[in-house]
Amino acid sequence: MSESNLLGDYVRARRELVTPEQVGIPVSGVRRVPGLRREEVAMLAGISADYYLRLEQGRDRNPSAQVLEALARVLRLDDDATAYLLRLGADKPRRRRRRARKETVPPGVAQLVATLPLPAYVEGRYFDVLAANALATALSPRLVAGANRLRDVFLDPAEQALHPDWESAAAGMVAGFRESVGTDTDDPRFIELVGELSLASPRFSRLWARHDVEACEGALKRIDHPQVGGLRLNRERLGVGGASGQTLVVYHPAPGTDDADKLALLASAASDLARPRT
């Protein structure tokens, strides 16, 4: 897998997702390429077709912010995707790392996760589960330290069954993963994970090729739990101070709802399992 031309790969993938009709270009006859042609993007962005070609081919890697913002407008990028494009344009070559960087949860955060009365876990920048409490594991048995959220969502049928909106959840996770990694694609952990998933999951491979970018934020999540049935939980994502790339993820129900009662039932069952037998 080559990530040496991140900027060119990104604008090409996004160009292929924009139709001529979306940007007001009349269509006649059969078009041989998906989305916009290179010369159409160049024209709409106010740059030469030759210069745009050099950008896609990776022969010019230092475009101005004005050029990138013009391309973002033509390619119909939202704020997150535009920020990602600007980071790609500002990126400088780095020496390849020889070892994966180990992510360690700060002790105070690990203690907080263990004592929270809500499902909680810490996620690393590559969506590895770094710490999780018993109620998070009761919510999904895959939420344990050492697991990887991307691998489980795309490769584990039991995890997929928990998500009634799995298709959109999977797409959002891939877009969030690309935003989390950004331009730091020479890390061995990233190379290993994307390579594995691209081979094992056609769905992941198709989503990864789209180059979607989306910040992972709080959201209302639906879970189809095999023990307590349907759950609607708010998922909050909080950055861990002093641990770059780590996120504390907490699920909580609206007070006084059936979802709160179901989560309390799940917590009681998890507590009974954890209690020592005499």
C-alpha positions as semicolon CSV with decimal commas, in nm:
position;residue;x (nm);y (nm);z (nm)
1;M;0,000;0,000;0,000
2;S;0,144;0,334;-0,103
3;E;0,059;0,655;0,080
4;S;0,336;0,862;-0,082
5;N;0,097;1,088;-0,275
6;L;-0,167;1,164;-0,013
7;L;-0,270;1,499;-0,160
8;G;-0,302;1,368;-0,516
9;D;-0,487;1,055;-0,408
10;Y;-0,729;1,260;-0,203
11;V;-0,828;1,517;-0,465
12;R;-0,860;1,243;-0,730
13;A;-1,090;1,035;-0,508
14;R;-1,306;1,335;-0,424
15;R;-1,317;1,451;-0,788
16;E;-1,463;1,116;-0,888
17;L;-1,749;1,161;-0,639
18;V;-1,870;1,499;-0,770
19;T;-2,109;1,488;-1,065
20;P;-2,113;1,754;-1,340
21;E;-2,473;1,834;-1,249
22;Q;-2,370;1,924;-0,894
23;V;-2,142;2,200;-1,020
24;G;-2,362;2,321;-1,305
25;I;-2,180;2,159;-1,599
26;P;-2,417;2,043;-1,875
27;V;-2,373;1,680;-1,980
28;S;-2,412;1,547;-2,332
29;G;-2,315;1,205;-2,459
30;V;-2,137;0,930;-2,268
31;R;-1,866;1,025;-2,018
32;R;-1,583;0,775;-1,979
33;V;-1,477;0,885;-1,631
34;P;-1,673;0,895;-1,304
35;G;-1,735;1,237;-1,157
36;L;-1,558;1,544;-1,292
37;R;-1,278;1,551;-1,545
38;R;-0,946;1,700;-1,438
39;E;-0,981;1,995;-1,673
40;E;-1,328;2,069;-1,534
41;V;-1,195;2,084;-1,178
42;A;-0,910;2,309;-1,292
43;M;-1,147;2,543;-1,476
44;L;-1,386;2,572;-1,182
45;A;-1,098;2,627;-0,936
46;G;-0,936;2,893;-1,156
47;I;-0,606;2,708;-1,211
48;S;-0,445;2,561;-1,521
49;A;-0,523;2,204;-1,621
50;D;-0,150;2,129;-1,630
51;Y;-0,101;2,253;-1,274
52;Y;-0,395;2,048;-1,149
53;L;-0,254;1,740;-1,322
54;R;0,078;1,794;-1,144
55;L;-0,107;1,808;-0,811
56;E;-0,286;1,478;-0,874
57;Q;0,032;1,308;-0,989
58;G;0,228;1,430;-0,688
59;R;0,469;1,639;-0,893
60;D;0,371;1,956;-0,705
61;R;0,320;1,912;-0,332
62;N;0,322;2,271;-0,210
63;P;0,006;2,440;-0,338
64;S;-0,102;2,763;-0,175
65;A;-0,386;2,774;0,075
66;Q;-0,587;2,973;-0,181
67;V;-0,555;2,693;-0,438
68;L;-0,653;2,430;-0,182
69;E;-0,954;2,631;-0,067
70;A;-1,063;2,674;-0,430
71;L;-1,034;2,298;-0,481
72;A;-1,231;2,238;-0,161
73;R;-1,510;2,456;-0,295
74;V;-1,520;2,276;-0,631
75;L;-1,503;1,932;-0,467
76;R;-1,784;2,029;-0,227
77;L;-1,583;1,953;0,086
78;D;-1,727;2,029;0,429
79;D;-1,527;2,196;0,707
80;D;-1,366;1,874;0,832
81;A;-1,265;1,762;0,483
82;T;-1,134;2,108;0,396
83;A;-0,918;2,115;0,710
84;Y;-0,783;1,772;0,617
85;L;-0,702;1,891;0,263
86;L;-0,515;2,192;0,402
87;R;-0,312;1,962;0,629
88;L;-0,220;1,744;0,333
89;G;-0,102;2,049;0,140
90;A;0,110;2,170;0,429
91;D;0,261;1,831;0,504
92;K;0,638;1,788;0,479
93;P;0,818;1,459;0,416
94;R;0,915;1,276;0,733
95;R;1,158;0,996;0,802
96;R;0,981;0,663;0,825
97;R;0,942;0,539;1,179
98;R;1,107;0,207;1,252
99;R;0,880;0,111;1,542
100;A;0,514;0,151;1,623
101;R;0,449;0,396;1,902
102;K;0,300;0,239;2,215
103;E;-0,005;0,420;2,350
104;T;-0,035;0,419;2,729
105;V;-0,341;0,542;2,918
106;P;-0,256;0,789;3,197
107;P;-0,307;0,615;3,536
108;G;-0,566;0,868;3,654
109;V;-0,775;0,819;3,341
110;A;-0,752;0,440;3,372
111;Q;-0,878;0,470;3,731
112;L;-1,162;0,699;3,620
113;V;-1,273;0,451;3,352
114;A;-1,274;0,165;3,603
115;T;-1,492;0,354;3,854
116;L;-1,741;0,524;3,620
117;P;-2,097;0,384;3,661
118;L;-2,147;0,408;3,283
119;P;-2,001;0,213;2,989
120;A;-1,664;0,377;2,923
121;Y;-1,343;0,299;2,741
122;V;-1,032;0,472;2,611
123;E;-0,963;0,457;2,239
124;G;-0,627;0,524;2,075
125;R;-0,564;0,715;1,755
126;Y;-0,583;0,392;1,552
127;F;-0,908;0,295;1,727
128;D;-0,738;0,041;1,952
129;V;-0,919;-0,015;2,283
130;L;-0,663;0,082;2,547
131;A;-0,880;0,046;2,859
132;A;-1,244;-0,044;2,926
133;N;-1,468;-0,096;3,228
134;A;-1,690;-0,395;3,297
135;L;-2,009;-0,221;3,186
136;A;-1,854;-0,135;2,849
137;T;-1,766;-0,503;2,806
138;A;-2,122;-0,595;2,903
139;L;-2,245;-0,362;2,631
140;S;-2,012;-0,530;2,379
141;P;-1,779;-0,820;2,463
142;R;-1,538;-0,673;2,206
143;L;-1,485;-0,364;2,422
144;V;-1,179;-0,497;2,604
145;A;-0,820;-0,375;2,618
146;G;-0,628;-0,502;2,317
147;A;-0,923;-0,506;2,076
148;N;-0,952;-0,277;1,776
149;R;-1,282;-0,110;1,694
150;L;-1,227;-0,106;1,317
151;R;-1,131;-0,472;1,304
152;D;-1,432;-0,575;1,513
153;V;-1,687;-0,363;1,328
154;F;-1,576;-0,489;0,986
155;L;-1,473;-0,847;1,061
156;D;-1,681;-0,971;1,356
157;P;-2,045;-1,064;1,275
158;A;-2,141;-1,051;1,643
159;E;-2,025;-0,689;1,665
160;Q;-2,207;-0,602;1,343
161;A;-2,529;-0,750;1,484
162;L;-2,519;-0,498;1,770
163;H;-2,561;-0,209;1,524
164;P;-2,896;-0,190;1,342
165;D;-2,752;0,097;1,135
166;W;-2,424;-0,087;1,069
167;E;-2,375;0,050;0,715
168;S;-2,376;0,414;0,824
169;A;-2,183;0,335;1,144
170;A;-1,910;0,162;0,944
171;A;-1,884;0,451;0,697
172;G;-1,862;0,704;0,978
173;M;-1,594;0,501;1,154
174;V;-1,373;0,488;0,843
175;A;-1,413;0,863;0,786
176;G;-1,328;0,926;1,151
177;F;-1,026;0,698;1,130
178;R;-0,886;0,890;0,834
179;E;-0,938;1,217;1,019
180;S;-0,771;1,076;1,331
181;V;-0,463;0,952;1,143
182;G;-0,435;1,260;0,920
183;T;-0,102;1,266;0,737
184;D;0,075;1,038;0,983
185;T;0,056;0,734;0,756
186;D;0,409;0,597;0,790
187;D;0,338;0,446;1,131
188;P;0,368;0,065;1,118
189;R;0,043;0,026;1,315
190;F;-0,150;0,221;1,051
191;I;0,010;0,029;0,762
192;E;-0,063;-0,307;0,923
193;L;-0,425;-0,226;1,010
194;V;-0,529;-0,072;0,679
195;G;-0,354;-0,348;0,486
196;E;-0,528;-0,620;0,686
197;L;-0,874;-0,465;0,657
198;S;-0,838;-0,384;0,287
199;L;-0,769;-0,752;0,215
200;A;-1,026;-0,898;0,456
201;S;-1,321;-0,661;0,404
202;P;-1,439;-0,545;0,059
203;R;-1,668;-0,299;0,236
204;F;-1,375;-0,138;0,418
205;S;-1,172;-0,127;0,097
206;R;-1,451;0,056;-0,088
207;L;-1,503;0,306;0,193
208;W;-1,130;0,369;0,233
209;A;-1,100;0,443;-0,140
210;R;-1,357;0,724;-0,105
211;H;-1,121;0,926;0,119
212;D;-1,411;1,051;0,331
213;V;-1,306;1,257;0,634
214;E;-1,524;1,328;0,935
215;A;-1,442;1,429;1,290
216;C;-1,556;1,173;1,549
217;E;-1,801;1,352;1,774
218;G;-2,076;1,276;2,021
219;A;-2,388;1,116;1,876
220;L;-2,699;0,920;1,962
221;K;-2,626;0,551;1,904
222;R;-2,870;0,264;1,863
223;I;-2,765;-0,077;1,991
224;D;-2,951;-0,406;1,951
225;H;-2,832;-0,588;2,261
226;P;-2,894;-0,965;2,284
227;Q;-2,983;-0,948;2,656
228;V;-3,181;-0,628;2,708
229;G;-3,300;-0,550;2,354
230;G;-3,290;-0,214;2,179
231;L;-3,094;0,066;2,345
232;R;-3,062;0,433;2,256
233;L;-2,754;0,579;2,422
234;N;-2,575;0,909;2,392
235;R;-2,209;0,855;2,305
236;E;-1,968;1,124;2,420
237;R;-1,608;1,147;2,300
238;L;-1,367;1,346;2,516
239;G;-1,000;1,407;2,442
240;V;-0,761;1,275;2,707
241;G;-0,532;1,555;2,825
242;G;-0,162;1,482;2,800
243;A;-0,216;1,177;2,577
244;S;-0,224;1,289;2,215
245;G;-0,472;1,095;2,003
246;Q;-0,647;0,923;2,294
247;T;-1,021;0,961;2,347
248;L;-1,242;0,876;2,642
249;V;-1,569;0,732;2,511
250;V;-1,871;0,724;2,746
251;Y;-2,224;0,598;2,678
252;H;-2,515;0,733;2,881
253;P;-2,894;0,711;2,854
254;A;-3,148;0,989;2,891
255;P;-3,263;0,990;3,257
256;G;-3,597;0,827;3,337
257;T;-3,623;0,634;3,011
258;D;-3,656;0,266;2,930
259;D;-3,298;0,289;2,804
260;A;-3,183;0,394;3,152
261;D;-3,369;0,098;3,306
262;K;-3,217;-0,143;3,054
263;L;-2,867;-0,012;3,116
264;A;-2,920;-0,046;3,493
265;L;-3,029;-0,407;3,437
266;L;-2,719;-0,471;3,229
267;A;-2,501;-0,312;3,499
268;S;-2,660;-0,533;3,764
269;A;-2,595;-0,846;3,559
270;A;-2,232;-0,740;3,498
271;S;-2,187;-0,675;3,869
272;D;-2,324;-1,020;3,956
273;L;-2,079;-1,182;3,713
274;A;-1,786;-0,989;3,860
275;R;-1,875;-1,073;4,222
276;P;-1,650;-1,346;4,368
277;R;-1,822;-1,678;4,429
278;T;-1,801;-1,831;4,775
